[in-house]
PDB file of C-alpha atoms in Angstrom:
ATOM      1  CA  UNK B   1     -55.373 -72.720  37.815  1.00 90.00           C
ATOM      2  CA  UNK B   2     -54.686 -75.749  35.653  1.00 94.00           C
ATOM      3  CA  UNK B   3     -51.265 -76.684  34.275  1.00 95.00           C
ATOM      4  CA  UNK B   4     -51.485 -77.314  30.545  1.00 96.00           C
ATOM      5  CA  UNK B   5     -49.415 -78.061  27.477  1.00 96.00           C
ATOM      6  CA  UNK B   6     -49.950 -75.534  24.702  1.00 96.00           C
ATOM      7  CA  UNK B   7     -49.318 -76.721  21.149  1.00 95.00           C
ATOM      8  CA  UNK B   8     -49.201 -73.977  18.523  1.00 93.00           C
ATOM      9  CA  UNK B   9     -48.923 -74.534  14.773  1.00 95.00           C
ATOM     10  CA  UNK B  10     -48.613 -71.495  12.540  1.00 93.00           C
ATOM     11  CA  UNK B  11     -48.677 -71.673   8.736  1.00 96.00           C
ATOM     12  CA  UNK B  12     -47.762 -68.419   6.991  1.00 95.00           C
ATOM     13  CA  UNK B  13     -48.486 -68.159   3.247  1.00 95.00           C
ATOM     14  CA  UNK B  14     -46.762 -65.357   1.369  1.00 91.00           C
ATOM     15  CA  UNK B  15     -47.847 -63.715  -1.895  1.00 90.00           C
ATOM     16  CA  UNK B  16     -45.979 -66.369  -3.914  1.00 93.00           C
ATOM     17  CA  UNK B  17     -47.985 -69.133  -2.206  1.00 92.00           C
ATOM     18  CA  UNK B  18     -44.963 -70.342  -0.217  1.00 95.00           C
ATOM     19  CA  UNK B  19     -45.807 -71.751   3.226  1.00 96.00           C
ATOM     20  CA  UNK B  20     -43.627 -71.347   6.301  1.00 94.00           C
ATOM     21  CA  UNK B  21     -44.609 -73.652   9.163  1.00 95.00           C
ATOM     22  CA  UNK B  22     -43.649 -73.043  12.800  1.00 90.00           C
ATOM     23  CA  UNK B  23     -44.671 -75.454  15.563  1.00 91.00           C
ATOM     24  CA  UNK B  24     -44.025 -75.347  19.285  1.00 89.00           C
ATOM     25  CA  UNK B  25     -45.182 -77.035  22.447  1.00 91.00           C
ATOM     26  CA  UNK B  26     -44.840 -75.103  25.671  1.00 92.00           C
ATOM     27  CA  UNK B  27     -45.959 -75.663  29.262  1.00 94.00           C
ATOM     28  CA  UNK B  28     -48.441 -73.109  30.494  1.00 95.00           C
ATOM     29  CA  UNK B  29     -51.453 -72.448  32.658  1.00 96.00           C
ATOM     30  CA  UNK B  30     -55.156 -72.158  31.999  1.00 96.00           C
ATOM     31  CA  UNK B  31     -58.006 -70.743  34.033  1.00 94.00           C
ATOM     32  CA  UNK B  32     -61.491 -69.335  33.598  1.00 92.00           C
ATOM     33  CA  UNK B  33     -62.722 -65.954  34.810  1.00 92.00           C
ATOM     34  CA  UNK B  34     -66.314 -65.082  34.070  1.00 89.00           C
ATOM     35  CA  UNK B  35     -67.111 -66.319  30.556  1.00 88.00           C
ATOM     36  CA  UNK B  36     -63.494 -65.969  29.413  1.00 94.00           C
ATOM     37  CA  UNK B  37     -60.858 -68.718  29.253  1.00 95.00           C
ATOM     38  CA  UNK B  38     -57.240 -67.618  29.775  1.00 96.00           C
ATOM     39  CA  UNK B  39     -54.186 -69.531  28.550  1.00 96.00           C
ATOM     40  CA  UNK B  40     -50.669 -68.321  29.395  1.00 96.00           C
ATOM     41  CA  UNK B  41     -47.308 -69.624  28.233  1.00 93.00           C
ATOM     42  CA  UNK B  42     -43.795 -68.446  27.383  1.00 89.00           C
ATOM     43  CA  UNK B  43     -42.598 -68.246  23.797  1.00 82.00           C
ATOM     44  CA  UNK B  44     -39.326 -69.900  22.804  1.00 70.00           C
ATOM     45  CA  UNK B  45     -36.441 -69.254  20.436  1.00 65.00           C
ATOM     46  CA  UNK B  46     -38.354 -71.344  17.827  1.00 62.00           C
ATOM     47  CA  UNK B  47     -40.726 -68.403  17.317  1.00 63.00           C
ATOM     48  CA  UNK B  48     -37.976 -65.790  17.604  1.00 64.00           C
ATOM     49  CA  UNK B  49     -39.728 -64.460  20.702  1.00 68.00           C
ATOM     50  CA  UNK B  50     -37.584 -65.998  23.433  1.00 71.00           C
ATOM     51  CA  UNK B  51     -38.597 -64.669  26.861  1.00 77.00           C
ATOM     52  CA  UNK B  52     -41.927 -63.233  25.680  1.00 88.00           C
ATOM     53  CA  UNK B  53     -45.026 -64.169  27.668  1.00 94.00           C
ATOM     54  CA  UNK B  54     -48.184 -64.859  25.660  1.00 94.00           C
ATOM     55  CA  UNK B  55     -51.722 -64.702  27.027  1.00 96.00           C
ATOM     56  CA  UNK B  56     -54.695 -65.882  24.977  1.00 96.00           C
ATOM     57  CA  UNK B  57     -58.126 -64.669  26.066  1.00 96.00           C
ATOM     58  CA  UNK B  58     -60.714 -67.005  24.570  1.00 95.00           C
ATOM     59  CA  UNK B  59     -64.306 -65.875  24.136  1.00 92.00           C
ATOM     60  CA  UNK B  60     -67.041 -67.704  22.232  1.00 85.00           C
ATOM     61  CA  UNK B  61     -66.836 -65.308  19.280  1.00 90.00           C
ATOM     62  CA  UNK B  62     -63.372 -63.726  19.507  1.00 95.00           C
ATOM     63  CA  UNK B  63     -59.786 -64.268  20.590  1.00 96.00           C
ATOM     64  CA  UNK B  64     -57.408 -61.721  22.089  1.00 97.00           C
ATOM     65  CA  UNK B  65     -53.682 -62.470  21.830  1.00 95.00           C
ATOM     66  CA  UNK B  66     -51.416 -60.479  24.155  1.00 95.00           C
ATOM     67  CA  UNK B  67     -47.623 -60.591  24.203  1.00 93.00           C
ATOM     68  CA  UNK B  68     -45.419 -58.897  26.797  1.00 93.00           C
ATOM     69  CA  UNK B  69     -41.665 -58.733  27.240  1.00 91.00           C
ATOM     70  CA  UNK B  70     -39.166 -57.955  24.478  1.00 86.00           C
ATOM     71  CA  UNK B  71     -42.189 -57.134  22.309  1.00 88.00           C
ATOM     72  CA  UNK B  72     -45.626 -55.896  23.330  1.00 93.00           C
ATOM     73  CA  UNK B  73     -48.791 -56.393  21.317  1.00 94.00           C
ATOM     74  CA  UNK B  74     -52.510 -56.927  21.591  1.00 95.00           C
ATOM     75  CA  UNK B  75     -54.363 -58.425  18.614  1.00 94.00           C
ATOM     76  CA  UNK B  76     -58.079 -59.100  18.647  1.00 96.00           C
ATOM     77  CA  UNK B  77     -59.479 -61.616  16.179  1.00 97.00           C
ATOM     78  CA  UNK B  78     -63.179 -61.417  15.289  1.00 97.00           C
ATOM     79  CA  UNK B  79     -64.434 -63.375  12.269  1.00 97.00           C
ATOM     80  CA  UNK B  80     -65.338 -61.050   9.378  1.00 97.00           C
ATOM     81  CA  UNK B  81     -63.654 -58.011  10.933  1.00 97.00           C
ATOM     82  CA  UNK B  82     -60.391 -56.142  10.533  1.00 97.00           C
ATOM     83  CA  UNK B  83     -58.782 -54.979  13.763  1.00 97.00           C
ATOM     84  CA  UNK B  84     -55.804 -52.646  14.063  1.00 96.00           C
ATOM     85  CA  UNK B  85     -53.060 -52.812  16.664  1.00 95.00           C
ATOM     86  CA  UNK B  86     -49.560 -51.608  17.441  1.00 94.00           C
ATOM     87  CA  UNK B  87     -46.683 -54.088  17.717  1.00 90.00           C
ATOM     88  CA  UNK B  88     -44.063 -52.544  20.006  1.00 92.00           C
ATOM     89  CA  UNK B  89     -40.505 -53.777  19.401  1.00 87.00           C
ATOM     90  CA  UNK B  90     -37.088 -52.594  20.634  1.00 88.00           C
ATOM     91  CA  UNK B  91     -36.567 -51.234  17.089  1.00 90.00           C
ATOM     92  CA  UNK B  92     -39.758 -49.190  16.960  1.00 92.00           C
ATOM     93  CA  UNK B  93     -43.508 -49.589  16.681  1.00 94.00           C
ATOM     94  CA  UNK B  94     -45.263 -51.305  13.780  1.00 92.00           C
ATOM     95  CA  UNK B  95     -48.867 -50.494  12.940  1.00 95.00           C
ATOM     96  CA  UNK B  96     -50.590 -53.731  12.031  1.00 95.00           C
ATOM     97  CA  UNK B  97     -54.027 -54.954  11.076  1.00 96.00           C
ATOM     98  CA  UNK B  98     -55.493 -58.454  11.122  1.00 96.00           C
ATOM     99  CA  UNK B  99     -58.476 -59.369   8.961  1.00 97.00           C
ATOM    100  CA  UNK B 100     -59.956 -62.566  10.386  1.00 98.00           C
ATOM    101  CA  UNK B 101     -61.538 -64.974   7.882  1.00 97.00           C
ATOM    102  CA  UNK B 102     -61.713 -68.117  10.029  1.00 97.00           C
ATOM    103  CA  UNK B 103     -62.354 -68.522  13.753  1.00 97.00           C
ATOM    104  CA  UNK B 104     -63.519 -71.682  15.484  1.00 96.00           C
ATOM    105  CA  UNK B 105     -63.397 -72.223  19.223  1.00 94.00           C
ATOM    106  CA  UNK B 106     -63.923 -75.548  20.991  1.00 94.00           C
ATOM    107  CA  UNK B 107     -62.730 -74.789  24.494  1.00 92.00           C
ATOM    108  CA  UNK B 108     -64.124 -76.025  27.817  1.00 88.00           C
ATOM    109  CA  UNK B 109     -62.788 -76.126  31.366  1.00 86.00           C
ATOM    110  CA  UNK B 110     -59.338 -74.882  30.409  1.00 88.00           C
ATOM    111  CA  UNK B 111     -58.643 -77.260  27.521  1.00 93.00           C
ATOM    112  CA  UNK B 112     -59.573 -77.390  23.852  1.00 95.00           C
ATOM    113  CA  UNK B 113     -58.758 -76.109  20.387  1.00 96.00           C
ATOM    114  CA  UNK B 114     -58.775 -72.751  18.613  1.00 96.00           C
ATOM    115  CA  UNK B 115     -58.389 -72.284  14.855  1.00 97.00           C
ATOM    116  CA  UNK B 116     -57.726 -68.903  13.246  1.00 96.00           C
ATOM    117  CA  UNK B 117     -57.210 -67.863   9.629  1.00 97.00           C
ATOM    118  CA  UNK B 118     -56.343 -64.248   8.950  1.00 97.00           C
ATOM    119  CA  UNK B 119     -54.504 -61.758   6.749  1.00 96.00           C
ATOM    120  CA  UNK B 120     -51.834 -59.553   8.297  1.00 95.00           C
ATOM    121  CA  UNK B 121     -50.879 -56.150   6.981  1.00 95.00           C
ATOM    122  CA  UNK B 122     -48.100 -53.944   8.353  1.00 93.00           C
ATOM    123  CA  UNK B 123     -48.150 -50.186   7.844  1.00 91.00           C
ATOM    124  CA  UNK B 124     -51.049 -50.693   5.394  1.00 91.00           C
ATOM    125  CA  UNK B 125     -49.222 -53.260   3.217  1.00 93.00           C
ATOM    126  CA  UNK B 126     -50.427 -56.885   3.052  1.00 93.00           C
ATOM    127  CA  UNK B 127     -47.736 -59.251   4.343  1.00 92.00           C
ATOM    128  CA  UNK B 128     -49.142 -62.779   4.491  1.00 94.00           C
ATOM    129  CA  UNK B 129     -52.059 -65.047   5.278  1.00 96.00           C
ATOM    130  CA  UNK B 130     -51.680 -67.003   8.517  1.00 96.00           C
ATOM    131  CA  UNK B 131     -53.443 -70.056   9.879  1.00 97.00           C
ATOM    132  CA  UNK B 132     -53.014 -70.633  13.579  1.00 95.00           C
ATOM    133  CA  UNK B 133     -54.035 -73.810  15.391  1.00 97.00           C
ATOM    134  CA  UNK B 134     -53.769 -73.796  19.167  1.00 96.00           C
ATOM    135  CA  UNK B 135     -54.349 -77.000  21.127  1.00 97.00           C
ATOM    136  CA  UNK B 136     -54.428 -76.860  24.901  1.00 97.00           C
ATOM    137  CA  UNK B 137     -54.453 -80.084  26.885  1.00 96.00           C
ATOM    138  CA  UNK B 138     -54.044 -80.836  30.551  1.00 94.00           C
ATOM    139  CA  UNK B 139     -50.473 -81.441  31.702  1.00 90.00           C
ATOM    140  CA  UNK B 140     -51.080 -84.759  33.461  1.00 83.00           C
ATOM    141  CA  UNK B 141     -47.420 -85.041  34.482  1.00 78.00           C
ATOM    142  CA  UNK B 142     -47.447 -81.810  36.487  1.00 68.00           C
ATOM    143  CA  UNK B 143     -51.131 -81.671  37.496  1.00 60.00           C
ATOM    144  CA  UNK B 144     -52.860 -78.556  38.757  1.00 57.00           C
ATOM    145  CA  UNK B 145     -51.606 -75.610  40.711  1.00 51.00           C
ATOM    146  CA  UNK B 146     -53.312 -73.249  43.072  1.00 48.00           C
ATOM    147  CA  UNK B 147     -56.394 -75.430  43.666  1.00 45.00           C
ATOM    148  CA  UNK B 148     -55.832 -78.509  45.881  1.00 40.00           C
ATOM    149  CA  UNK B 149     -59.450 -79.600  45.378  1.00 41.00           C
ATOM    150  CA  UNK B 150     -58.787 -80.405  41.711  1.00 36.00           C
ATOM    151  CA  UNK B 151     -55.933 -82.811  42.493  1.00 38.00           C
ATOM    152  CA  UNK B 152     -53.265 -84.250  40.219  1.00 35.00           C
TER     153      UNK B 152
END
């Protein structure tokens, strides 16, 4: 398991064309299992999801975003497809759908970049278009964990 720094930039565009930008950098871990790359990190108060753990499963042609904690969700992003999911919150469940227009993955050996562009609808109503850029780089200050052969 490799210690990494996860940089996430989200740009939400509403129906009036107004952009809301949220950026965060969080320490996390990255590892590979089979042909899937896994990145895990904790959300912060910047995203309004303080204490929520996020796992990103990166495949060559799709991304799965899982959140657990105060909220629970599983979104799958596949370019050209709409995927439905349930977003579980303390206030009730929201039925959501993501329609992925853009998906590029450049990810190798636990580090790299993912770009997503997608529409989000909640309970059948379009909410906003979102662009998500995720950069994962090795945390050279804290090194690796769980594999002494890799070294710091």
